[in-house]
């Protein structure tokens, strides 16, 4: 007997990043977001990889809606993807969606096999 998907599983499966209007587009301020329970699967072994994703940005006209970000990041948990590809994909999606003044995404992956990997992607928009 096949069990129906739970509402959280459906919400993650259907998740899309959503932008909201920045309430203070006339000033520079930094938004820091930490997602300490990021998971994906190693594309070689299939073992789970765990990370803390840190997002820091200075918005322009848009900010990311946090619930949409949380659900969207959870979509990675069943994907076979490298640390480098996951971190860069998160950066690219946020850069396209938000068009921020500045964006930094850090993927701080838990040690596995005595190797600790930290991937940092950052960019400042040229005026």
mmCIF file of N, CA and C in Angstrom:
data_model
loop_
_atom_site.group_PDB
_atom_site.id
_atom_site.type_symbol
_atom_site.label_atom_id
_atom_site.label_comp_id
_atom_site.label_asym_id
_atom_site.label_seq_id
_atom_site.Cartn_x
_atom_site.Cartn_y
_atom_site.Cartn_z
ATOM 1 N N UNK A 1 0.838 -1.174 0.000
ATOM 2 C CA UNK A 1 0.000 0.000 0.000
ATOM 3 C C UNK A 1 0.889 1.246 0.000
ATOM 4 N N UNK A 2 0.635 2.121 -0.918
ATOM 5 C CA UNK A 2 1.417 3.350 -1.037
ATOM 6 C C UNK A 2 0.812 4.451 -0.172
ATOM 7 N N UNK A 3 1.671 5.052 0.612
ATOM 8 C CA UNK A 3 1.226 6.117 1.495
ATOM 9 C C UNK A 3 1.273 7.448 0.747
ATOM 10 N N UNK A 4 0.262 8.264 0.981
ATOM 11 C CA UNK A 4 0.211 9.587 0.369
ATOM 12 C C UNK A 4 1.305 10.474 0.935
ATOM 13 N N UNK A 5 1.780 11.401 0.125
ATOM 14 C CA UNK A 5 2.783 12.349 0.608
ATOM 15 C C UNK A 5 2.173 13.250 1.669
ATOM 16 N N UNK A 6 2.977 13.575 2.629
ATOM 17 C CA UNK A 6 2.558 14.489 3.679
ATOM 18 C C UNK A 6 2.602 15.926 3.162
ATOM 19 N N UNK A 7 1.904 16.819 3.849
ATOM 20 C CA UNK A 7 1.794 18.196 3.361
ATOM 21 C C UNK A 7 3.161 18.874 3.249
ATOM 22 N N UNK A 8 4.087 18.575 4.161
ATOM 23 C CA UNK A 8 5.423 19.164 4.092
ATOM 24 C C UNK A 8 6.202 18.683 2.881
ATOM 25 N N UNK A 9 6.069 17.406 2.567
ATOM 26 C CA UNK A 9 6.739 16.857 1.383
ATOM 27 C C UNK A 9 6.198 17.502 0.112
ATOM 28 N N UNK A 10 4.900 17.692 0.066
ATOM 29 C CA UNK A 10 4.290 18.351 -1.101
ATOM 30 C C UNK A 10 4.754 19.802 -1.206
ATOM 31 N N UNK A 11 4.813 20.495 -0.062
ATOM 32 C CA UNK A 11 5.238 21.898 -0.063
ATOM 33 C C UNK A 11 6.676 22.037 -0.556
ATOM 34 N N UNK A 12 7.553 21.137 -0.135
ATOM 35 C CA UNK A 12 8.947 21.169 -0.583
ATOM 36 C C UNK A 12 9.024 20.861 -2.072
ATOM 37 N N UNK A 13 8.320 19.860 -2.506
ATOM 38 C CA UNK A 13 8.327 19.465 -3.921
ATOM 39 C C UNK A 13 7.885 20.607 -4.839
ATOM 40 N N UNK A 14 6.918 21.398 -4.392
ATOM 41 C CA UNK A 14 6.347 22.471 -5.208
ATOM 42 C C UNK A 14 7.019 23.830 -4.981
ATOM 43 N N UNK A 15 8.005 23.893 -4.102
ATOM 44 C CA UNK A 15 8.593 25.172 -3.682
ATOM 45 C C UNK A 15 9.261 25.918 -4.827
ATOM 46 N N UNK A 16 9.034 27.217 -4.843
ATOM 47 C CA UNK A 16 9.692 28.150 -5.759
ATOM 48 C C UNK A 16 10.137 29.339 -4.929
ATOM 49 N N UNK A 17 11.281 29.878 -5.264
ATOM 50 C CA UNK A 17 11.738 31.088 -4.578
ATOM 51 C C UNK A 17 10.812 32.243 -4.900
ATOM 52 N N UNK A 18 10.545 33.053 -3.894
ATOM 53 C CA UNK A 18 9.641 34.189 -4.062
ATOM 54 C C UNK A 18 10.331 35.458 -3.562
ATOM 55 N N UNK A 19 10.189 36.532 -4.330
ATOM 56 C CA UNK A 19 10.737 37.830 -3.928
ATOM 57 C C UNK A 19 9.612 38.743 -3.476
ATOM 58 N N UNK A 20 9.935 39.571 -2.504
ATOM 59 C CA UNK A 20 9.014 40.597 -2.018
ATOM 60 C C UNK A 20 9.645 41.955 -2.236
ATOM 61 N N UNK A 21 8.831 43.011 -2.268
ATOM 62 C CA UNK A 21 9.393 44.361 -2.388
ATOM 63 C C UNK A 21 10.226 44.712 -1.152
ATOM 64 N N UNK A 22 11.355 45.340 -1.374
ATOM 65 C CA UNK A 22 12.201 45.811 -0.285
ATOM 66 C C UNK A 22 11.528 47.030 0.349
ATOM 67 N N UNK A 23 11.260 47.003 1.654
ATOM 68 C CA UNK A 23 10.589 48.139 2.287
ATOM 69 C C UNK A 23 11.481 49.380 2.413
ATOM 70 N N UNK A 24 12.803 49.212 2.237
ATOM 71 C CA UNK A 24 13.734 50.342 2.344
ATOM 72 C C UNK A 24 14.755 50.320 1.194
ATOM 73 N N UNK A 25 14.295 50.460 -0.049
ATOM 74 C CA UNK A 25 15.231 50.389 -1.182
ATOM 75 C C UNK A 25 16.169 51.591 -1.273
ATOM 76 N N UNK A 26 15.893 52.638 -0.508
ATOM 77 C CA UNK A 26 16.692 53.855 -0.566
ATOM 78 C C UNK A 26 17.954 53.783 0.296
ATOM 79 N N UNK A 27 18.154 52.687 1.047
ATOM 80 C CA UNK A 27 19.339 52.600 1.907
ATOM 81 C C UNK A 27 19.999 51.239 1.790
ATOM 82 N N UNK A 28 21.271 51.214 2.100
ATOM 83 C CA UNK A 28 22.005 49.955 2.173
ATOM 84 C C UNK A 28 21.832 49.361 3.566
ATOM 85 N N UNK A 29 21.406 48.118 3.617
ATOM 86 C CA UNK A 29 21.396 47.363 4.860
ATOM 87 C C UNK A 29 21.614 45.909 4.508
ATOM 88 N N UNK A 30 22.158 45.164 5.428
ATOM 89 C CA UNK A 30 22.542 43.772 5.160
ATOM 90 C C UNK A 30 21.534 42.820 5.786
ATOM 91 N N UNK A 31 21.206 41.791 5.031
ATOM 92 C CA UNK A 31 20.357 40.710 5.522
ATOM 93 C C UNK A 31 21.221 39.457 5.600
ATOM 94 N N UNK A 32 21.278 38.843 6.784
ATOM 95 C CA UNK A 32 22.036 37.609 6.992
ATOM 96 C C UNK A 32 21.068 36.494 7.337
ATOM 97 N N UNK A 33 21.176 35.406 6.596
ATOM 98 C CA UNK A 33 20.299 34.248 6.789
ATOM 99 C C UNK A 33 21.181 33.016 6.983
ATOM 100 N N UNK A 34 20.869 32.217 7.991
ATOM 101 C CA UNK A 34 21.595 30.968 8.223
ATOM 102 C C UNK A 34 20.620 29.812 8.122
ATOM 103 N N UNK A 35 21.012 28.813 7.352
ATOM 104 C CA UNK A 35 20.208 27.611 7.167
ATOM 105 C C UNK A 35 21.065 26.427 7.634
ATOM 106 N N UNK A 36 20.961 26.045 8.938
ATOM 107 C CA UNK A 36 21.896 25.077 9.512
ATOM 108 C C UNK A 36 21.589 23.605 9.230
ATOM 109 N N UNK A 37 20.506 23.313 8.529
ATOM 110 C CA UNK A 37 20.138 21.911 8.320
ATOM 111 C C UNK A 37 20.065 21.546 6.836
ATOM 112 N N UNK A 38 20.957 22.117 6.031
ATOM 113 C CA UNK A 38 20.988 21.815 4.607
ATOM 114 C C UNK A 38 21.508 20.397 4.391
ATOM 115 N N UNK A 39 20.864 19.669 3.505
ATOM 116 C CA UNK A 39 21.338 18.337 3.145
ATOM 117 C C UNK A 39 21.212 18.126 1.645
ATOM 118 N N UNK A 40 22.117 17.326 1.123
ATOM 119 C CA UNK A 40 22.064 16.855 -0.263
ATOM 120 C C UNK A 40 22.767 15.497 -0.270
ATOM 121 N N UNK A 41 22.904 14.917 -1.450
ATOM 122 C CA UNK A 41 23.537 13.601 -1.549
ATOM 123 C C UNK A 41 24.811 13.694 -2.372
ATOM 124 N N UNK A 42 25.847 12.998 -1.931
ATOM 125 C CA UNK A 42 27.104 12.966 -2.670
ATOM 126 C C UNK A 42 26.852 12.309 -4.034
ATOM 127 N N UNK A 43 27.246 12.966 -5.129
ATOM 128 C CA UNK A 43 26.990 12.395 -6.451
ATOM 129 C C UNK A 43 27.812 11.140 -6.740
ATOM 130 N N UNK A 44 28.854 10.902 -5.981
ATOM 131 C CA UNK A 44 29.682 9.715 -6.212
ATOM 132 C C UNK A 44 29.226 8.527 -5.368
ATOM 133 N N UNK A 45 29.045 8.773 -4.053
ATOM 134 C CA UNK A 45 28.749 7.663 -3.144
ATOM 135 C C UNK A 45 27.269 7.516 -2.817
ATOM 136 N N UNK A 46 26.536 8.626 -2.904
ATOM 137 C CA UNK A 46 25.145 8.609 -2.468
ATOM 138 C C UNK A 46 24.983 8.876 -0.984
ATOM 139 N N UNK A 47 26.103 8.999 -0.255
ATOM 140 C CA UNK A 47 26.029 9.322 1.170
ATOM 141 C C UNK A 47 25.461 10.725 1.344
ATOM 142 N N UNK A 48 24.770 10.961 2.450
ATOM 143 C CA UNK A 48 24.250 12.309 2.692
ATOM 144 C C UNK A 48 25.374 13.270 3.062
ATOM 145 N N UNK A 49 25.241 14.483 2.584
ATOM 146 C CA UNK A 49 26.126 15.582 2.962
ATOM 147 C C UNK A 49 25.295 16.581 3.750
ATOM 148 N N UNK A 50 25.872 17.115 4.808
ATOM 149 C CA UNK A 50 25.186 18.077 5.671
ATOM 150 C C UNK A 50 25.983 19.370 5.671
ATOM 151 N N UNK A 51 25.278 20.485 5.690
ATOM 152 C CA UNK A 51 25.968 21.774 5.657
ATOM 153 C C UNK A 51 25.152 22.846 6.350
ATOM 154 N N UNK A 52 25.839 23.928 6.674
ATOM 155 C CA UNK A 52 25.192 25.167 7.047
ATOM 156 C C UNK A 52 25.363 26.106 5.864
ATOM 157 N N UNK A 53 24.252 26.607 5.358
ATOM 158 C CA UNK A 53 24.285 27.573 4.265
ATOM 159 C C UNK A 53 24.095 28.951 4.887
ATOM 160 N N UNK A 54 25.021 29.852 4.581
ATOM 161 C CA UNK A 54 24.927 31.232 5.060
ATOM 162 C C UNK A 54 24.750 32.154 3.865
ATOM 163 N N UNK A 55 23.724 32.961 3.927
ATOM 164 C CA UNK A 55 23.409 33.905 2.860
ATOM 165 C C UNK A 55 23.480 35.304 3.456
ATOM 166 N N UNK A 56 24.206 36.174 2.796
ATOM 167 C CA UNK A 56 24.325 37.550 3.255
ATOM 168 C C UNK A 56 24.175 38.437 2.029
ATOM 169 N N UNK A 57 23.254 39.410 2.102
ATOM 170 C CA UNK A 57 23.087 40.280 0.941
ATOM 171 C C UNK A 57 22.630 41.670 1.322
ATOM 172 N N UNK A 58 22.938 42.596 0.430
ATOM 173 C CA UNK A 58 22.419 43.955 0.513
ATOM 174 C C UNK A 58 21.376 44.054 -0.592
ATOM 175 N N UNK A 59 20.106 44.183 -0.226
ATOM 176 C CA UNK A 59 19.059 44.183 -1.244
ATOM 177 C C UNK A 59 19.011 45.487 -2.025
ATOM 178 N N UNK A 60 18.398 45.401 -3.182
ATOM 179 C CA UNK A 60 18.085 46.600 -3.946
ATOM 180 C C UNK A 60 16.573 46.774 -3.884
ATOM 181 N N UNK A 61 15.861 46.323 -4.901
ATOM 182 C CA UNK A 61 14.409 46.494 -4.945
ATOM 183 C C UNK A 61 13.642 45.325 -4.339
ATOM 184 N N UNK A 62 14.319 44.165 -4.177
ATOM 185 C CA UNK A 62 13.625 42.956 -3.725
ATOM 186 C C UNK A 62 14.363 42.271 -2.586
ATOM 187 N N UNK A 63 13.587 41.579 -1.754
ATOM 188 C CA UNK A 63 14.123 40.714 -0.706
ATOM 189 C C UNK A 63 13.519 39.325 -0.893
ATOM 190 N N UNK A 64 14.184 38.311 -0.356
ATOM 191 C CA UNK A 64 13.660 36.956 -0.494
ATOM 192 C C UNK A 64 12.651 36.682 0.618
ATOM 193 N N UNK A 65 11.560 36.048 0.261
ATOM 194 C CA UNK A 65 10.553 35.631 1.236
ATOM 195 C C UNK A 65 11.114 34.384 1.918
ATOM 196 N N UNK A 66 11.211 34.414 3.245
ATOM 197 C CA UNK A 66 11.954 33.388 3.979
ATOM 198 C C UNK A 66 11.342 31.997 3.927
ATOM 199 N N UNK A 67 10.040 31.895 3.969
ATOM 200 C CA UNK A 67 9.422 30.560 3.904
ATOM 201 C C UNK A 67 9.709 29.904 2.553
ATOM 202 N N UNK A 68 9.638 30.682 1.488
ATOM 203 C CA UNK A 68 9.921 30.128 0.164
ATOM 204 C C UNK A 68 11.374 29.672 0.079
ATOM 205 N N UNK A 69 12.283 30.438 0.697
ATOM 206 C CA UNK A 69 13.699 30.060 0.701
ATOM 207 C C UNK A 69 13.907 28.757 1.458
ATOM 208 N N UNK A 70 13.299 28.655 2.634
ATOM 209 C CA UNK A 70 13.432 27.441 3.451
ATOM 210 C C UNK A 70 12.956 26.205 2.686
ATOM 211 N N UNK A 71 11.791 26.301 2.097
ATOM 212 C CA UNK A 71 11.246 25.153 1.367
ATOM 213 C C UNK A 71 12.094 24.836 0.147
ATOM 214 N N UNK A 72 12.526 25.861 -0.577
ATOM 215 C CA UNK A 72 13.336 25.664 -1.792
ATOM 216 C C UNK A 72 14.672 25.004 -1.451
ATOM 217 N N UNK A 73 15.317 25.442 -0.373
ATOM 218 C CA UNK A 73 16.590 24.829 0.030
ATOM 219 C C UNK A 73 16.403 23.367 0.414
ATOM 220 N N UNK A 74 15.250 23.020 0.955
ATOM 221 C CA UNK A 74 14.986 21.624 1.302
ATOM 222 C C UNK A 74 14.836 20.725 0.078
ATOM 223 N N UNK A 75 14.630 21.304 -1.099
ATOM 224 C CA UNK A 75 14.541 20.497 -2.321
ATOM 225 C C UNK A 75 15.861 19.803 -2.652
ATOM 226 N N UNK A 76 16.960 20.289 -2.103
ATOM 227 C CA UNK A 76 18.268 19.701 -2.383
ATOM 228 C C UNK A 76 18.478 18.367 -1.680
ATOM 229 N N UNK A 77 17.689 18.066 -0.657
ATOM 230 C CA UNK A 77 17.993 16.921 0.200
ATOM 231 C C UNK A 77 17.970 15.572 -0.518
ATOM 232 N N UNK A 78 17.272 15.452 -1.601
ATOM 233 C CA UNK A 78 17.248 14.197 -2.340
ATOM 234 C C UNK A 78 18.050 14.238 -3.631
ATOM 235 N N UNK A 79 18.834 15.319 -3.821
ATOM 236 C CA UNK A 79 19.593 15.490 -5.069
ATOM 237 C C UNK A 79 21.038 15.051 -4.915
ATOM 238 N N UNK A 80 21.554 14.415 -5.952
ATOM 239 C CA UNK A 80 22.970 14.082 -6.030
ATOM 240 C C UNK A 80 23.665 15.307 -6.615
ATOM 241 N N UNK A 81 24.416 16.031 -5.765
ATOM 242 C CA UNK A 81 25.024 17.282 -6.204
ATOM 243 C C UNK A 81 26.264 17.548 -5.356
ATOM 244 N N UNK A 82 27.303 18.053 -5.993
ATOM 245 C CA UNK A 82 28.539 18.352 -5.265
ATOM 246 C C UNK A 82 28.367 19.588 -4.404
ATOM 247 N N UNK A 83 29.280 19.740 -3.463
ATOM 248 C CA UNK A 83 29.276 20.928 -2.600
ATOM 249 C C UNK A 83 29.391 22.193 -3.441
ATOM 250 N N UNK A 84 30.301 22.151 -4.404
ATOM 251 C CA UNK A 84 30.539 23.318 -5.250
ATOM 252 C C UNK A 84 29.319 23.659 -6.096
ATOM 253 N N UNK A 85 28.699 22.654 -6.671
ATOM 254 C CA UNK A 85 27.529 22.889 -7.526
ATOM 255 C C UNK A 85 26.341 23.388 -6.705
ATOM 256 N N UNK A 86 26.140 22.829 -5.526
ATOM 257 C CA UNK A 86 25.010 23.249 -4.692
ATOM 258 C C UNK A 86 25.165 24.712 -4.282
ATOM 259 N N UNK A 87 26.335 25.083 -3.805
ATOM 260 C CA UNK A 87 26.563 26.455 -3.347
ATOM 261 C C UNK A 87 26.414 27.441 -4.505
ATOM 262 N N UNK A 88 26.980 27.120 -5.654
ATOM 263 C CA UNK A 88 26.870 28.004 -6.819
ATOM 264 C C UNK A 88 25.448 28.087 -7.351
ATOM 265 N N UNK A 89 24.706 26.999 -7.287
ATOM 266 C CA UNK A 89 23.315 27.018 -7.741
ATOM 267 C C UNK A 89 22.449 27.907 -6.843
ATOM 268 N N UNK A 90 22.694 27.826 -5.543
ATOM 269 C CA UNK A 90 21.963 28.684 -4.605
ATOM 270 C C UNK A 90 22.289 30.146 -4.899
ATOM 271 N N UNK A 91 23.571 30.444 -5.065
ATOM 272 C CA UNK A 91 23.981 31.811 -5.383
ATOM 273 C C UNK A 91 23.314 32.302 -6.669
ATOM 274 N N UNK A 92 23.401 31.513 -7.735
ATOM 275 C CA UNK A 92 22.845 31.926 -9.031
ATOM 276 C C UNK A 92 21.351 32.193 -8.959
ATOM 277 N N UNK A 93 20.627 31.329 -8.266
ATOM 278 C CA UNK A 93 19.171 31.494 -8.163
ATOM 279 C C UNK A 93 18.823 32.781 -7.416
ATOM 280 N N UNK A 94 19.540 33.058 -6.327
ATOM 281 C CA UNK A 94 19.271 34.272 -5.558
ATOM 282 C C UNK A 94 19.699 35.528 -6.320
ATOM 283 N N UNK A 95 20.814 35.443 -7.036
ATOM 284 C CA UNK A 95 21.282 36.596 -7.819
ATOM 285 C C UNK A 95 20.259 36.958 -8.897
ATOM 286 N N UNK A 96 19.763 35.953 -9.593
ATOM 287 C CA UNK A 96 18.758 36.194 -10.656
ATOM 288 C C UNK A 96 17.451 36.731 -10.075
ATOM 289 N N UNK A 97 17.001 36.145 -8.975
ATOM 290 C CA UNK A 97 15.714 36.519 -8.388
ATOM 291 C C UNK A 97 15.745 37.924 -7.787
ATOM 292 N N UNK A 98 16.790 38.221 -7.035
ATOM 293 C CA UNK A 98 16.803 39.438 -6.229
ATOM 294 C C UNK A 98 17.495 40.628 -6.889
ATOM 295 N N UNK A 99 18.437 40.356 -7.770
ATOM 296 C CA UNK A 99 19.264 41.418 -8.355
ATOM 297 C C UNK A 99 19.778 42.343 -7.253
ATOM 298 N N UNK A 100 20.442 41.771 -6.237
ATOM 299 C CA UNK A 100 20.863 42.565 -5.083
ATOM 300 C C UNK A 100 22.065 43.445 -5.398
ATOM 301 N N UNK A 101 22.347 44.360 -4.506
ATOM 302 C CA UNK A 101 23.542 45.194 -4.634
ATOM 303 C C UNK A 101 24.794 44.360 -4.343
ATOM 304 N N UNK A 102 24.629 43.411 -3.436
ATOM 305 C CA UNK A 102 25.737 42.538 -3.058
ATOM 306 C C UNK A 102 25.155 41.227 -2.543
ATOM 307 N N UNK A 103 25.847 40.112 -2.840
ATOM 308 C CA UNK A 103 25.382 38.795 -2.384
ATOM 309 C C UNK A 103 26.584 37.916 -2.085
ATOM 310 N N UNK A 104 26.489 37.206 -0.974
ATOM 311 C CA UNK A 104 27.503 36.216 -0.597
ATOM 312 C C UNK A 104 26.779 34.975 -0.100
ATOM 313 N N UNK A 105 27.169 33.817 -0.632
ATOM 314 C CA UNK A 105 26.618 32.537 -0.185
ATOM 315 C C UNK A 105 27.794 31.652 0.216
ATOM 316 N N UNK A 106 27.713 31.124 1.432
ATOM 317 C CA UNK A 106 28.745 30.223 1.946
ATOM 318 C C UNK A 106 28.096 28.872 2.227
ATOM 319 N N UNK A 107 28.682 27.828 1.669
ATOM 320 C CA UNK A 107 28.290 26.457 1.985
ATOM 321 C C UNK A 107 29.362 25.855 2.875
ATOM 322 N N UNK A 108 29.060 25.687 4.150
ATOM 323 C CA UNK A 108 29.999 25.152 5.127
ATOM 324 C C UNK A 108 29.588 23.705 5.408
ATOM 325 N N UNK A 109 30.234 22.778 4.712
ATOM 326 C CA UNK A 109 29.840 21.367 4.755
ATOM 327 C C UNK A 109 30.523 20.642 5.902
ATOM 328 N N UNK A 110 29.747 19.820 6.601
ATOM 329 C CA UNK A 110 30.281 19.057 7.726
ATOM 330 C C UNK A 110 31.394 18.137 7.242
ATOM 331 N N UNK A 111 32.417 17.930 8.076
ATOM 332 C CA UNK A 111 33.489 17.018 7.689
ATOM 333 C C UNK A 111 32.961 15.609 7.413
ATOM 334 N N UNK A 112 33.511 15.015 6.376
ATOM 335 C CA UNK A 112 33.235 13.603 6.066
ATOM 336 C C UNK A 112 34.531 13.032 5.529
ATOM 337 N N UNK A 113 34.949 11.890 6.059
ATOM 338 C CA UNK A 113 36.222 11.311 5.641
ATOM 339 C C UNK A 113 37.389 12.214 6.006
ATOM 340 N N UNK A 114 37.246 12.954 7.099
ATOM 341 C CA UNK A 114 38.275 13.851 7.624
ATOM 342 C C UNK A 114 38.547 15.048 6.707
ATOM 343 N N UNK A 115 37.572 15.401 5.869
ATOM 344 C CA UNK A 115 37.712 16.557 4.978
ATOM 345 C C UNK A 115 36.566 17.530 5.252
ATOM 346 N N UNK A 116 36.933 18.777 5.524
ATOM 347 C CA UNK A 116 35.957 19.840 5.768
ATOM 348 C C UNK A 116 36.016 20.805 4.583
ATOM 349 N N UNK A 117 34.879 21.035 3.941
ATOM 350 C CA UNK A 117 34.832 21.892 2.764
ATOM 351 C C UNK A 117 33.966 23.111 3.038
ATOM 352 N N UNK A 118 34.491 24.288 2.669
ATOM 353 C CA UNK A 118 33.740 25.528 2.736
ATOM 354 C C UNK A 118 33.810 26.180 1.367
ATOM 355 N N UNK A 119 32.652 26.407 0.765
ATOM 356 C CA UNK A 119 32.560 27.032 -0.561
ATOM 357 C C UNK A 119 31.986 28.424 -0.359
ATOM 358 N N UNK A 120 32.650 29.438 -0.914
ATOM 359 C CA UNK A 120 32.185 30.812 -0.816
ATOM 360 C C UNK A 120 32.043 31.396 -2.213
ATOM 361 N N UNK A 121 30.862 31.949 -2.481
ATOM 362 C CA UNK A 121 30.599 32.615 -3.757
ATOM 363 C C UNK A 121 30.087 34.003 -3.422
ATOM 364 N N UNK A 122 30.701 35.030 -3.999
ATOM 365 C CA UNK A 122 30.243 36.382 -3.695
ATOM 366 C C UNK A 122 30.425 37.295 -4.904
ATOM 367 N N UNK A 123 29.584 38.325 -4.914
ATOM 368 C CA UNK A 123 29.607 39.273 -6.018
ATOM 369 C C UNK A 123 28.942 40.571 -5.579
ATOM 370 N N UNK A 124 29.477 41.657 -6.055
ATOM 371 C CA UNK A 124 28.877 42.979 -5.858
ATOM 372 C C UNK A 124 28.460 43.494 -7.223
ATOM 373 N N UNK A 125 27.241 43.994 -7.307
ATOM 374 C CA UNK A 125 26.731 44.514 -8.584
ATOM 375 C C UNK A 125 27.498 45.770 -8.972
ATOM 376 N N UNK A 126 27.842 45.847 -10.206
ATOM 377 C CA UNK A 126 28.533 47.028 -10.733
ATOM 378 C C UNK A 126 27.513 48.110 -10.985
ATOM 379 N N UNK A 127 27.786 49.279 -10.493
ATOM 380 C CA UNK A 127 26.840 50.412 -10.650
ATOM 381 C C UNK A 127 26.992 51.057 -12.002
#
